Amino acid sequence: MKREADKKKNAVYHGPRFDVYAEDEHGTIYDLEMQNQNHHDIEKRMAIYQGNLEKQALYAGQSFSDRRQTVVLFLCDHDVYNLNRVHYQLIPQLVGYPEILIDNGETNVIVNLKGDASKQAALNQEMLTYFNDGTVTGKFSAALDQAVREVKNDAKKGENYMTIEEYAARQSAYAREEGREEGRTEERAEKEVQTIKGLVTLNLDKDQIVKFLIDNFNLDKQEALATYERVMATT
């Protein structure tokens, strides 16, 4: 298993950075992603991640029937489709014949960490409880907690995080899409908070973060400083 496996080839074409990349004993390839903001583009993101997994799913000279299974799993702290389901599986269907499912070797699953887990299996309940409030309730969540601690330790060393250029480009793109330049809203303010926290995790200092806010959120220096101080006071 590899955490934060970097599949970005260059600065021109968009490539994913896998949060967790793994393979099991059957040859199935997994990509596990954490998503704490709803940018309304998760299906397209899944397609991009699948496209990169597919490059490793079949070796040159192999029959297409030998294609390895690829699984993209997004853990979201929001309900993408607002149906109060714990998880959603996205599958291709034959147009006009929904009963015919197309097996193309891909599995795409969205886990809603805020969904009702009362009817889920014990293991699922344990996972959802851990991701929602960090409570360890069994062997699975204990192992998960240990893995999370290892990832955090790696992150503090600055070994596995996306570069500041990539982070800035992505945040700026979302800012343009959501029209944040038209005025400060509650949603914009929340995005500023999350951005500052992310930049702190990347070990940027105060001056660098303030400059980032000025460059990407159309704030003047006084506003950027005030926003930074407010977030850091509650962190």
JSON list of C-alpha atoms in Angstrom, two decimals:
[
{"chain": "A", "resi": 1, "resn": "MET", "atom": "CA", "xyz": [0.00, 0.00, 0.00]},
{"chain": "A", "resi": 2, "resn": "LYS", "atom": "CA", "xyz": [1.22, 3.49, -0.85]},
{"chain": "A", "resi": 3, "resn": "ARG", "atom": "CA", "xyz": [-0.11, 6.65, 0.75]},
{"chain": "A", "resi": 4, "resn": "GLU", "atom": "CA", "xyz": [-0.42, 9.81, -1.34]},
{"chain": "A", "resi": 5, "resn": "ALA", "atom": "CA", "xyz": [0.97, 8.12, -4.46]},
{"chain": "A", "resi": 6, "resn": "ASP", "atom": "CA", "xyz": [1.82, 10.86, -6.94]},
{"chain": "A", "resi": 7, "resn": "LYS", "atom": "CA", "xyz": [0.63, 10.16, -10.48]},
{"chain": "A", "resi": 8, "resn": "LYS", "atom": "CA", "xyz": [1.03, 13.70, -11.81]},
{"chain": "A", "resi": 9, "resn": "LYS", "atom": "CA", "xyz": [3.22, 13.64, -14.92]},
{"chain": "A", "resi": 10, "resn": "ASN", "atom": "CA", "xyz": [3.48, 17.34, -15.75]},
{"chain": "A", "resi": 11, "resn": "ALA", "atom": "CA", "xyz": [2.07, 20.76, -14.97]},
{"chain": "A", "resi": 12, "resn": "VAL", "atom": "CA", "xyz": [-0.08, 20.98, -18.10]},
{"chain": "A", "resi": 13, "resn": "TYR", "atom": "CA", "xyz": [-2.43, 18.01, -17.95]},
{"chain": "A", "resi": 14, "resn": "HIS", "atom": "CA", "xyz": [-4.41, 17.35, -14.79]},
{"chain": "A", "resi": 15, "resn": "GLY", "atom": "CA", "xyz": [-3.36, 14.21, -12.97]},
{"chain": "A", "resi": 16, "resn": "PRO", "atom": "CA", "xyz": [-4.56, 12.80, -9.63]},
{"chain": "A", "resi": 17, "resn": "ARG", "atom": "CA", "xyz": [-2.62, 12.41, -6.42]},
{"chain": "A", "resi": 18, "resn": "PHE", "atom": "CA", "xyz": [-3.90, 9.25, -4.76]},
{"chain": "A", "resi": 19, "resn": "ASP", "atom": "CA", "xyz": [-4.54, 9.54, -1.00]},
{"chain": "A", "resi": 20, "resn": "VAL", "atom": "CA", "xyz": [-4.18, 5.78, -0.55]},
{"chain": "A", "resi": 21, "resn": "TYR", "atom": "CA", "xyz": [-3.15, 3.35, -3.29]},
{"chain": "A", "resi": 22, "resn": "ALA", "atom": "CA", "xyz": [-3.31, -0.40, -2.61]},
{"chain": "A", "resi": 23, "resn": "GLU", "atom": "CA", "xyz": [-3.46, -3.80, -4.27]},
{"chain": "A", "resi": 24, "resn": "ASP", "atom": "CA", "xyz": [-4.90, -6.98, -2.77]},
{"chain": "A", "resi": 25, "resn": "GLU", "atom": "CA", "xyz": [-3.96, -10.64, -3.16]},
{"chain": "A", "resi": 26, "resn": "HIS", "atom": "CA", "xyz": [-6.36, -10.98, -6.11]},
{"chain": "A", "resi": 27, "resn": "GLY", "atom": "CA", "xyz": [-4.67, -8.22, -8.06]},
{"chain": "A", "resi": 28, "resn": "THR", "atom": "CA", "xyz": [-7.46, -5.70, -7.55]},
{"chain": "A", "resi": 29, "resn": "ILE", "atom": "CA", "xyz": [-6.20, -2.10, -7.49]},
{"chain": "A", "resi": 30, "resn": "TYR", "atom": "CA", "xyz": [-7.70, 0.37, -5.00]},
{"chain": "A", "resi": 31, "resn": "ASP", "atom": "CA", "xyz": [-7.67, 4.14, -4.70]},
{"chain": "A", "resi": 32, "resn": "LEU", "atom": "CA", "xyz": [-9.11, 5.57, -1.47]},
{"chain": "A", "resi": 33, "resn": "GLU", "atom": "CA", "xyz": [-9.83, 9.32, -1.33]},
{"chain": "A", "resi": 34, "resn": "MET", "atom": "CA", "xyz": [-10.97, 11.62, 1.48]},
{"chain": "A", "resi": 35, "resn": "GLN", "atom": "CA", "xyz": [-13.30, 14.48, 0.50]},
{"chain": "A", "resi": 36, "resn": "ASN", "atom": "CA", "xyz": [-14.37, 17.13, 3.02]},
{"chain": "A", "resi": 37, "resn": "GLN", "atom": "CA", "xyz": [-15.81, 19.69, 0.60]},
{"chain": "A", "resi": 38, "resn": "ASN", "atom": "CA", "xyz": [-18.49, 19.28, -2.04]},
{"chain": "A", "resi": 39, "resn": "HIS", "atom": "CA", "xyz": [-17.23, 20.82, -5.26]},
{"chain": "A", "resi": 40, "resn": "HIS", "atom": "CA", "xyz": [-19.97, 19.09, -7.31]},
{"chain": "A", "resi": 41, "resn": "ASP", "atom": "CA", "xyz": [-17.45, 17.36, -9.56]},
{"chain": "A", "resi": 42, "resn": "ILE", "atom": "CA", "xyz": [-16.95, 14.01, -7.85]},
{"chain": "A", "resi": 43, "resn": "GLU", "atom": "CA", "xyz": [-18.12, 11.89, -10.80]},
{"chain": "A", "resi": 44, "resn": "LYS", "atom": "CA", "xyz": [-15.64, 13.56, -13.15]},
{"chain": "A", "resi": 45, "resn": "ARG", "atom": "CA", "xyz": [-12.88, 13.21, -10.56]},
{"chain": "A", "resi": 46, "resn": "MET", "atom": "CA", "xyz": [-13.64, 9.50, -10.26]},
{"chain": "A", "resi": 47, "resn": "ALA", "atom": "CA", "xyz": [-13.31, 9.14, -14.04]},
{"chain": "A", "resi": 48, "resn": "ILE", "atom": "CA", "xyz": [-9.87, 10.77, -13.94]},
{"chain": "A", "resi": 49, "resn": "TYR", "atom": "CA", "xyz": [-8.70, 8.52, -11.11]},
{"chain": "A", "resi": 50, "resn": "GLN", "atom": "CA", "xyz": [-10.03, 5.43, -12.88]},
{"chain": "A", "resi": 51, "resn": "GLY", "atom": "CA", "xyz": [-8.24, 6.48, -16.05]},
{"chain": "A", "resi": 52, "resn": "ASN", "atom": "CA", "xyz": [-4.92, 6.48, -14.21]},
{"chain": "A", "resi": 53, "resn": "LEU", "atom": "CA", "xyz": [-5.59, 3.18, -12.46]},
{"chain": "A", "resi": 54, "resn": "GLU", "atom": "CA", "xyz": [-6.41, 1.59, -15.81]},
{"chain": "A", "resi": 55, "resn": "LYS", "atom": "CA", "xyz": [-2.85, 2.18, -16.98]},
{"chain": "A", "resi": 56, "resn": "GLN", "atom": "CA", "xyz": [-1.75, -0.43, -14.45]},
{"chain": "A", "resi": 57, "resn": "ALA", "atom": "CA", "xyz": [-4.70, -2.80, -14.92]},
{"chain": "A", "resi": 58, "resn": "LEU", "atom": "CA", "xyz": [-3.45, -4.49, -18.10]},
{"chain": "A", "resi": 59, "resn": "TYR", "atom": "CA", "xyz": [0.06, -5.33, -19.21]},
{"chain": "A", "resi": 60, "resn": "ALA", "atom": "CA", "xyz": [1.24, -5.13, -22.81]},
{"chain": "A", "resi": 61, "resn": "GLY", "atom": "CA", "xyz": [0.35, -8.29, -24.71]},
{"chain": "A", "resi": 62, "resn": "GLN", "atom": "CA", "xyz": [-2.39, -9.35, -22.29]},
{"chain": "A", "resi": 63, "resn": "SER", "atom": "CA", "xyz": [-5.93, -10.11, -23.39]},
{"chain": "A", "resi": 64, "resn": "PHE", "atom": "CA", "xyz": [-8.51, -7.47, -22.49]},
{"chain": "A", "resi": 65, "resn": "SER", "atom": "CA", "xyz": [-10.33, -10.17, -20.52]},
{"chain": "A", "resi": 66, "resn": "ASP", "atom": "CA", "xyz": [-7.32, -10.21, -18.15]},
{"chain": "A", "resi": 67, "resn": "ARG", "atom": "CA", "xyz": [-7.91, -6.61, -17.12]},
{"chain": "A", "resi": 68, "resn": "ARG", "atom": "CA", "xyz": [-7.53, -6.25, -13.35]},
{"chain": "A", "resi": 69, "resn": "GLN", "atom": "CA", "xyz": [-10.40, -4.80, -11.35]},
{"chain": "A", "resi": 70, "resn": "THR", "atom": "CA", "xyz": [-9.96, -1.17, -10.29]},
{"chain": "A", "resi": 71, "resn": "VAL", "atom": "CA", "xyz": [-11.81, 0.38, -7.36]},
{"chain": "A", "resi": 72, "resn": "VAL", "atom": "CA", "xyz": [-12.12, 4.10, -6.58]},
{"chain": "A", "resi": 73, "resn": "LEU", "atom": "CA", "xyz": [-13.60, 4.81, -3.15]},
{"chain": "A", "resi": 74, "resn": "PHE", "atom": "CA", "xyz": [-14.41, 8.33, -1.95]},
{"chain": "A", "resi": 75, "resn": "LEU", "atom": "CA", "xyz": [-15.07, 8.91, 1.77]},
{"chain": "A", "resi": 76, "resn": "CYS", "atom": "CA", "xyz": [-17.16, 12.11, 2.03]},
{"chain": "A", "resi": 77, "resn": "ASP", "atom": "CA", "xyz": [-18.26, 13.98, 5.15]},
{"chain": "A", "resi": 78, "resn": "HIS", "atom": "CA", "xyz": [-21.33, 15.18, 3.25]},
{"chain": "A", "resi": 79, "resn": "ASP", "atom": "CA", "xyz": [-24.19, 13.46, 1.40]},
{"chain": "A", "resi": 80, "resn": "VAL", "atom": "CA", "xyz": [-23.41, 13.95, -2.30]},
{"chain": "A", "resi": 81, "resn": "TYR", "atom": "CA", "xyz": [-26.94, 13.04, -3.45]},
{"chain": "A", "resi": 82, "resn": "ASN", "atom": "CA", "xyz": [-28.91, 14.00, -0.30]},
{"chain": "A", "resi": 83, "resn": "LEU", "atom": "CA", "xyz": [-30.63, 10.61, -0.11]},
{"chain": "A", "resi": 84, "resn": "ASN", "atom": "CA", "xyz": [-29.39, 9.72, 3.40]},
{"chain": "A", "resi": 85, "resn": "ARG", "atom": "CA", "xyz": [-27.70, 6.58, 2.12]},
{"chain": "A", "resi": 86, "resn": "VAL", "atom": "CA", "xyz": [-24.47, 5.41, 3.71]},
{"chain": "A", "resi": 87, "resn": "HIS", "atom": "CA", "xyz": [-22.92, 4.63, 0.35]},
{"chain": "A", "resi": 88, "resn": "TYR", "atom": "CA", "xyz": [-23.59, 4.99, -3.35]},
{"chain": "A", "resi": 89, "resn": "GLN", "atom": "CA", "xyz": [-22.20, 2.82, -6.14]},
{"chain": "A", "resi": 90, "resn": "LEU", "atom": "CA", "xyz": [-21.94, 4.34, -9.60]},
{"chain": "A", "resi": 91, "resn": "ILE", "atom": "CA", "xyz": [-22.35, 1.80, -12.40]},
{"chain": "A", "resi": 92, "resn": "PRO", "atom": "CA", "xyz": [-22.63, 2.01, -16.21]},
{"chain": "A", "resi": 93, "resn": "GLN", "atom": "CA", "xyz": [-25.89, 0.81, -17.74]},
{"chain": "A", "resi": 94, "resn": "LEU", "atom": "CA", "xyz": [-27.07, 0.08, -21.26]},
{"chain": "A", "resi": 95, "resn": "VAL", "atom": "CA", "xyz": [-29.20, 3.01, -22.38]},
{"chain": "A", "resi": 96, "resn": "GLY", "atom": "CA", "xyz": [-32.84, 1.97, -22.57]},
{"chain": "A", "resi": 97, "resn": "TYR", "atom": "CA", "xyz": [-32.17, -1.26, -20.68]},
{"chain": "A", "resi": 98, "resn": "PRO", "atom": "CA", "xyz": [-31.36, -0.35, -17.06]},
{"chain": "A", "resi": 99, "resn": "GLU", "atom": "CA", "xyz": [-31.50, -4.02, -16.05]},
{"chain": "A", "resi": 100, "resn": "ILE", "atom": "CA", "xyz": [-28.38, -4.70, -18.12]},
{"chain": "A", "resi": 101, "resn": "LEU", "atom": "CA", "xyz": [-25.27, -3.71, -16.20]},
{"chain": "A", "resi": 102, "resn": "ILE", "atom": "CA", "xyz": [-21.97, -3.20, -17.99]},
{"chain": "A", "resi": 103, "resn": "ASP", "atom": "CA", "xyz": [-18.94, -4.84, -16.36]},
{"chain": "A", "resi": 104, "resn": "ASN", "atom": "CA", "xyz": [-15.98, -2.76, -17.51]},
{"chain": "A", "resi": 105, "resn": "GLY", "atom": "CA", "xyz": [-13.78, -3.74, -14.60]},
{"chain": "A", "resi": 106, "resn": "GLU", "atom": "CA", "xyz": [-14.36, -0.46, -12.75]},
{"chain": "A", "resi": 107, "resn": "THR", "atom": "CA", "xyz": [-16.01, 0.03, -9.36]},
{"chain": "A", "resi": 108, "resn": "ASN", "atom": "CA", "xyz": [-16.83, 3.53, -8.12]},
{"chain": "A", "resi": 109, "resn": "VAL", "atom": "CA", "xyz": [-18.20, 3.98, -4.60]},
{"chain": "A", "resi": 110, "resn": "ILE", "atom": "CA", "xyz": [-19.04, 7.10, -2.59]},
{"chain": "A", "resi": 111, "resn": "VAL", "atom": "CA", "xyz": [-19.30, 6.64, 1.18]},
{"chain": "A", "resi": 112, "resn": "ASN", "atom": "CA", "xyz": [-21.46, 9.18, 3.02]},
{"chain": "A", "resi": 113, "resn": "LEU", "atom": "CA", "xyz": [-19.88, 9.46, 6.46]},
{"chain": "A", "resi": 114, "resn": "LYS", "atom": "CA", "xyz": [-22.93, 11.41, 7.69]},
{"chain": "A", "resi": 115, "resn": "GLY", "atom": "CA", "xyz": [-25.45, 8.79, 6.56]},
{"chain": "A", "resi": 116, "resn": "ASP", "atom": "CA", "xyz": [-27.60, 6.61, 8.81]},
{"chain": "A", "resi": 117, "resn": "ALA", "atom": "CA", "xyz": [-25.42, 3.67, 9.73]},
{"chain": "A", "resi": 118, "resn": "SER", "atom": "CA", "xyz": [-27.95, 2.00, 12.04]},
{"chain": "A", "resi": 119, "resn": "LYS", "atom": "CA", "xyz": [-28.80, -0.68, 9.49]},
{"chain": "A", "resi": 120, "resn": "GLN", "atom": "CA", "xyz": [-25.24, -1.24, 8.36]},
{"chain": "A", "resi": 121, "resn": "ALA", "atom": "CA", "xyz": [-23.02, -4.17, 9.25]},
{"chain": "A", "resi": 122, "resn": "ALA", "atom": "CA", "xyz": [-20.99, -3.82, 12.44]},
{"chain": "A", "resi": 123, "resn": "LEU", "atom": "CA", "xyz": [-17.74, -3.21, 10.53]},
{"chain": "A", "resi": 124, "resn": "ASN", "atom": "CA", "xyz": [-19.34, -0.38, 8.54]},
{"chain": "A", "resi": 125, "resn": "GLN", "atom": "CA", "xyz": [-20.73, 1.17, 11.72]},
{"chain": "A", "resi": 126, "resn": "GLU", "atom": "CA", "xyz": [-17.29, 1.01, 13.31]},
{"chain": "A", "resi": 127, "resn": "MET", "atom": "CA", "xyz": [-15.70, 2.72, 10.28]},
{"chain": "A", "resi": 128, "resn": "LEU", "atom": "CA", "xyz": [-18.34, 5.47, 10.10]},
{"chain": "A", "resi": 129, "resn": "THR", "atom": "CA", "xyz": [-18.08, 6.14, 13.83]},
{"chain": "A", "resi": 130, "resn": "TYR", "atom": "CA", "xyz": [-14.33, 6.50, 13.58]},
{"chain": "A", "resi": 131, "resn": "PHE", "atom": "CA", "xyz": [-14.37, 8.84, 10.60]},
{"chain": "A", "resi": 132, "resn": "ASN", "atom": "CA", "xyz": [-17.10, 11.01, 12.14]},
{"chain": "A", "resi": 133, "resn": "ASP", "atom": "CA", "xyz": [-15.71, 11.56, 15.62]},
{"chain": "A", "resi": 134, "resn": "GLY", "atom": "CA", "xyz": [-12.42, 9.65, 15.86]},
{"chain": "A", "resi": 135, "resn": "THR", "atom": "CA", "xyz": [-13.74, 7.10, 18.37]},
{"chain": "A", "resi": 136, "resn": "VAL", "atom": "CA", "xyz": [-12.01, 3.71, 18.33]},
{"chain": "A", "resi": 137, "resn": "THR", "atom": "CA", "xyz": [-14.56, 0.96, 18.99]},
{"chain": "A", "resi": 138, "resn": "GLY", "atom": "CA", "xyz": [-12.83, -2.21, 17.81]},
{"chain": "A", "resi": 139, "resn": "LYS", "atom": "CA", "xyz": [-9.83, -3.84, 16.19]},
{"chain": "A", "resi": 140, "resn": "PHE", "atom": "CA", "xyz": [-10.60, -2.44, 12.74]},
{"chain": "A", "resi": 141, "resn": "SER", "atom": "CA", "xyz": [-10.87, 1.18, 13.89]},
{"chain": "A", "resi": 142, "resn": "ALA", "atom": "CA", "xyz": [-7.79, 0.72, 16.10]},
{"chain": "A", "resi": 143, "resn": "ALA", "atom": "CA", "xyz": [-5.77, -0.36, 13.06]},
{"chain": "A", "resi": 144, "resn": "LEU", "atom": "CA", "xyz": [-7.28, 2.49, 11.07]},
{"chain": "A", "resi": 145, "resn": "ASP", "atom": "CA", "xyz": [-6.38, 4.98, 13.79]},
{"chain": "A", "resi": 146, "resn": "GLN", "atom": "CA", "xyz": [-2.78, 3.76, 13.78]},
{"chain": "A", "resi": 147, "resn": "ALA", "atom": "CA", "xyz": [-2.60, 4.18, 10.01]},
{"chain": "A", "resi": 148, "resn": "VAL", "atom": "CA", "xyz": [-3.98, 7.71, 10.28]},
{"chain": "A", "resi": 149, "resn": "ARG", "atom": "CA", "xyz": [-1.37, 8.59, 12.89]},
{"chain": "A", "resi": 150, "resn": "GLU", "atom": "CA", "xyz": [1.37, 7.33, 10.59]},
{"chain": "A", "resi": 151, "resn": "VAL", "atom": "CA", "xyz": [0.02, 9.46, 7.73]},
{"chain": "A", "resi": 152, "resn": "LYS", "atom": "CA", "xyz": [-0.06, 12.52, 9.99]},
{"chain": "A", "resi": 153, "resn": "ASN", "atom": "CA", "xyz": [3.52, 11.92, 11.04]},
{"chain": "A", "resi": 154, "resn": "ASP", "atom": "CA", "xyz": [4.56, 11.65, 7.39]},
{"chain": "A", "resi": 155, "resn": "ALA", "atom": "CA", "xyz": [2.65, 14.82, 6.62]},
{"chain": "A", "resi": 156, "resn": "LYS", "atom": "CA", "xyz": [4.48, 16.75, 9.33]},
{"chain": "A", "resi": 157, "resn": "LYS", "atom": "CA", "xyz": [7.72, 15.80, 7.65]},
{"chain": "A", "resi": 158, "resn": "GLY", "atom": "CA", "xyz": [6.36, 17.30, 4.43]},
{"chain": "A", "resi": 159, "resn": "GLU", "atom": "CA", "xyz": [7.03, 14.14, 2.45]},
{"chain": "A", "resi": 160, "resn": "ASN", "atom": "CA", "xyz": [3.67, 13.35, 0.89]},
{"chain": "A", "resi": 161, "resn": "TYR", "atom": "CA", "xyz": [1.63, 16.49, 0.41]},
{"chain": "A", "resi": 162, "resn": "MET", "atom": "CA", "xyz": [0.84, 18.13, -2.89]},
{"chain": "A", "resi": 163, "resn": "THR", "atom": "CA", "xyz": [3.06, 21.02, -3.81]},
{"chain": "A", "resi": 164, "resn": "ILE", "atom": "CA", "xyz": [1.90, 24.52, -2.95]},
{"chain": "A", "resi": 165, "resn": "GLU", "atom": "CA", "xyz": [1.69, 25.31, -6.68]},
{"chain": "A", "resi": 166, "resn": "GLU", "atom": "CA", "xyz": [-0.79, 22.45, -7.23]},
{"chain": "A", "resi": 167, "resn": "TYR", "atom": "CA", "xyz": [-2.78, 23.39, -4.16]},
{"chain": "A", "resi": 168, "resn": "ALA", "atom": "CA", "xyz": [-2.96, 27.04, -5.22]},
{"chain": "A", "resi": 169, "resn": "ALA", "atom": "CA", "xyz": [-4.01, 26.17, -8.76]},
{"chain": "A", "resi": 170, "resn": "ARG", "atom": "CA", "xyz": [-6.83, 23.91, -7.56]},
{"chain": "A", "resi": 171, "resn": "GLN", "atom": "CA", "xyz": [-8.13, 26.37, -4.98]},
{"chain": "A", "resi": 172, "resn": "SER", "atom": "CA", "xyz": [-8.04, 29.20, -7.52]},
{"chain": "A", "resi": 173, "resn": "ALA", "atom": "CA", "xyz": [-9.97, 27.12, -10.03]},
{"chain": "A", "resi": 174, "resn": "TYR", "atom": "CA", "xyz": [-12.69, 26.35, -7.49]},
{"chain": "A", "resi": 175, "resn": "ALA", "atom": "CA", "xyz": [-12.80, 30.02, -6.54]},
{"chain": "A", "resi": 176, "resn": "ARG", "atom": "CA", "xyz": [-13.45, 31.04, -10.12]},
{"chain": "A", "resi": 177, "resn": "GLU", "atom": "CA", "xyz": [-16.11, 28.35, -10.62]},
{"chain": "A", "resi": 178, "resn": "GLU", "atom": "CA", "xyz": [-18.06, 29.36, -7.54]},
{"chain": "A", "resi": 179, "resn": "GLY", "atom": "CA", "xyz": [-17.90, 33.08, -8.29]},
{"chain": "A", "resi": 180, "resn": "ARG", "atom": "CA", "xyz": [-16.27, 33.96, -5.01]},
{"chain": "A", "resi": 181, "resn": "GLU", "atom": "CA", "xyz": [-14.81, 37.09, -6.57]},
{"chain": "A", "resi": 182, "resn": "GLU", "atom": "CA", "xyz": [-18.33, 38.61, -6.65]},
{"chain": "A", "resi": 183, "resn": "GLY", "atom": "CA", "xyz": [-18.51, 39.04, -2.90]},
{"chain": "A", "resi": 184, "resn": "ARG", "atom": "CA", "xyz": [-17.72, 37.41, 0.42]},
{"chain": "A", "resi": 185, "resn": "THR", "atom": "CA", "xyz": [-20.37, 34.92, 1.46]},
{"chain": "A", "resi": 186, "resn": "GLU", "atom": "CA", "xyz": [-20.65, 32.44, 4.30]},
{"chain": "A", "resi": 187, "resn": "GLU", "atom": "CA", "xyz": [-19.58, 29.68, 1.93]},
{"chain": "A", "resi": 188, "resn": "ARG", "atom": "CA", "xyz": [-16.61, 31.73, 0.81]},
{"chain": "A", "resi": 189, "resn": "ALA", "atom": "CA", "xyz": [-15.61, 32.39, 4.43]},
{"chain": "A", "resi": 190, "resn": "GLU", "atom": "CA", "xyz": [-15.74, 28.65, 5.17]},
{"chain": "A", "resi": 191, "resn": "LYS", "atom": "CA", "xyz": [-13.56, 27.93, 2.14]},
{"chain": "A", "resi": 192, "resn": "GLU", "atom": "CA", "xyz": [-11.06, 30.52, 3.38]},
{"chain": "A", "resi": 193, "resn": "VAL", "atom": "CA", "xyz": [-10.94, 28.73, 6.75]},
{"chain": "A", "resi": 194, "resn": "GLN", "atom": "CA", "xyz": [-10.35, 25.35, 5.12]},
{"chain": "A", "resi": 195, "resn": "THR", "atom": "CA", "xyz": [-7.71, 26.83, 2.83]},
{"chain": "A", "resi": 196, "resn": "ILE", "atom": "CA", "xyz": [-5.78, 28.38, 5.72]},
{"chain": "A", "resi": 197, "resn": "LYS", "atom": "CA", "xyz": [-5.88, 25.12, 7.67]},
{"chain": "A", "resi": 198, "resn": "GLY", "atom": "CA", "xyz": [-4.61, 23.27, 4.60]},
{"chain": "A", "resi": 199, "resn": "LEU", "atom": "CA", "xyz": [-1.76, 25.71, 4.10]},
{"chain": "A", "resi": 200, "resn": "VAL", "atom": "CA", "xyz": [-0.81, 25.43, 7.77]},
{"chain": "A", "resi": 201, "resn": "THR", "atom": "CA", "xyz": [-0.62, 21.67, 7.31]},
{"chain": "A", "resi": 202, "resn": "LEU", "atom": "CA", "xyz": [1.72, 22.28, 4.40]},
{"chain": "A", "resi": 203, "resn": "ASN", "atom": "CA", "xyz": [4.01, 24.10, 6.87]},
{"chain": "A", "resi": 204, "resn": "LEU", "atom": "CA", "xyz": [3.62, 27.54, 5.28]},
{"chain": "A", "resi": 205, "resn": "ASP", "atom": "CA", "xyz": [4.33, 30.45, 7.57]},
{"chain": "A", "resi": 206, "resn": "LYS", "atom": "CA", "xyz": [2.09, 33.45, 8.27]},
{"chain": "A", "resi": 207, "resn": "ASP", "atom": "CA", "xyz": [3.51, 35.69, 5.54]},
{"chain": "A", "resi": 208, "resn": "GLN", "atom": "CA", "xyz": [3.16, 32.98, 2.89]},
{"chain": "A", "resi": 209, "resn": "ILE", "atom": "CA", "xyz": [-0.44, 32.25, 3.87]},
{"chain": "A", "resi": 210, "resn": "VAL", "atom": "CA", "xyz": [-1.39, 35.93, 3.90]},
{"chain": "A", "resi": 211, "resn": "LYS", "atom": "CA", "xyz": [0.13, 36.36, 0.43]},
{"chain": "A", "resi": 212, "resn": "PHE", "atom": "CA", "xyz": [-1.79, 33.31, -0.80]},
{"chain": "A", "resi": 213, "resn": "LEU", "atom": "CA", "xyz": [-5.07, 34.79, 0.48]},
{"chain": "A", "resi": 214, "resn": "ILE", "atom": "CA", "xyz": [-4.33, 38.11, -1.21]},
{"chain": "A", "resi": 215, "resn": "ASP", "atom": "CA", "xyz": [-3.46, 36.43, -4.52]},
{"chain": "A", "resi": 216, "resn": "ASN", "atom": "CA", "xyz": [-6.31, 33.91, -4.62]},
{"chain": "A", "resi": 217, "resn": "PHE", "atom": "CA", "xyz": [-9.23, 35.40, -2.67]},
{"chain": "A", "resi": 218, "resn": "ASN", "atom": "CA", "xyz": [-9.09, 39.03, -3.82]},
{"chain": "A", "resi": 219, "resn": "LEU", "atom": "CA", "xyz": [-8.45, 40.24, -0.28]},
{"chain": "A", "resi": 220, "resn": "ASP", "atom": "CA", "xyz": [-6.36, 43.24, 0.62]},
{"chain": "A", "resi": 221, "resn": "LYS", "atom": "CA", "xyz": [-3.54, 42.77, 3.14]},
{"chain": "A", "resi": 222, "resn": "GLN", "atom": "CA", "xyz": [-5.62, 43.94, 6.11]},
{"chain": "A", "resi": 223, "resn": "GLU", "atom": "CA", "xyz": [-8.47, 41.55, 5.29]},
{"chain": "A", "resi": 224, "resn": "ALA", "atom": "CA", "xyz": [-6.06, 38.67, 4.72]},
{"chain": "A", "resi": 225, "resn": "LEU", "atom": "CA", "xyz": [-4.31, 39.30, 8.05]},
{"chain": "A", "resi": 226, "resn": "ALA", "atom": "CA", "xyz": [-7.64, 39.51, 9.90]},
{"chain": "A", "resi": 227, "resn": "THR", "atom": "CA", "xyz": [-8.85, 36.28, 8.31]},
{"chain": "A", "resi": 228, "resn": "TYR", "atom": "CA", "xyz": [-5.60, 34.49, 9.17]},
{"chain": "A", "resi": 229, "resn": "GLU", "atom": "CA", "xyz": [-5.67, 35.69, 12.80]},
{"chain": "A", "resi": 230, "resn": "ARG", "atom": "CA", "xyz": [-9.33, 34.69, 13.22]},
{"chain": "A", "resi": 231, "resn": "VAL", "atom": "CA", "xyz": [-8.74, 31.16, 11.94]},
{"chain": "A", "resi": 232, "resn": "MET", "atom": "CA", "xyz": [-5.55, 30.61, 13.93]},
{"chain": "A", "resi": 233, "resn": "ALA", "atom": "CA", "xyz": [-7.27, 31.80, 17.13]},
{"chain": "A", "resi": 234, "resn": "THR", "atom": "CA", "xyz": [-9.77, 28.93, 16.83]},
{"chain": "A", "resi": 235, "resn": "THR", "atom": "CA", "xyz": [-7.37, 26.24, 15.58]}
]
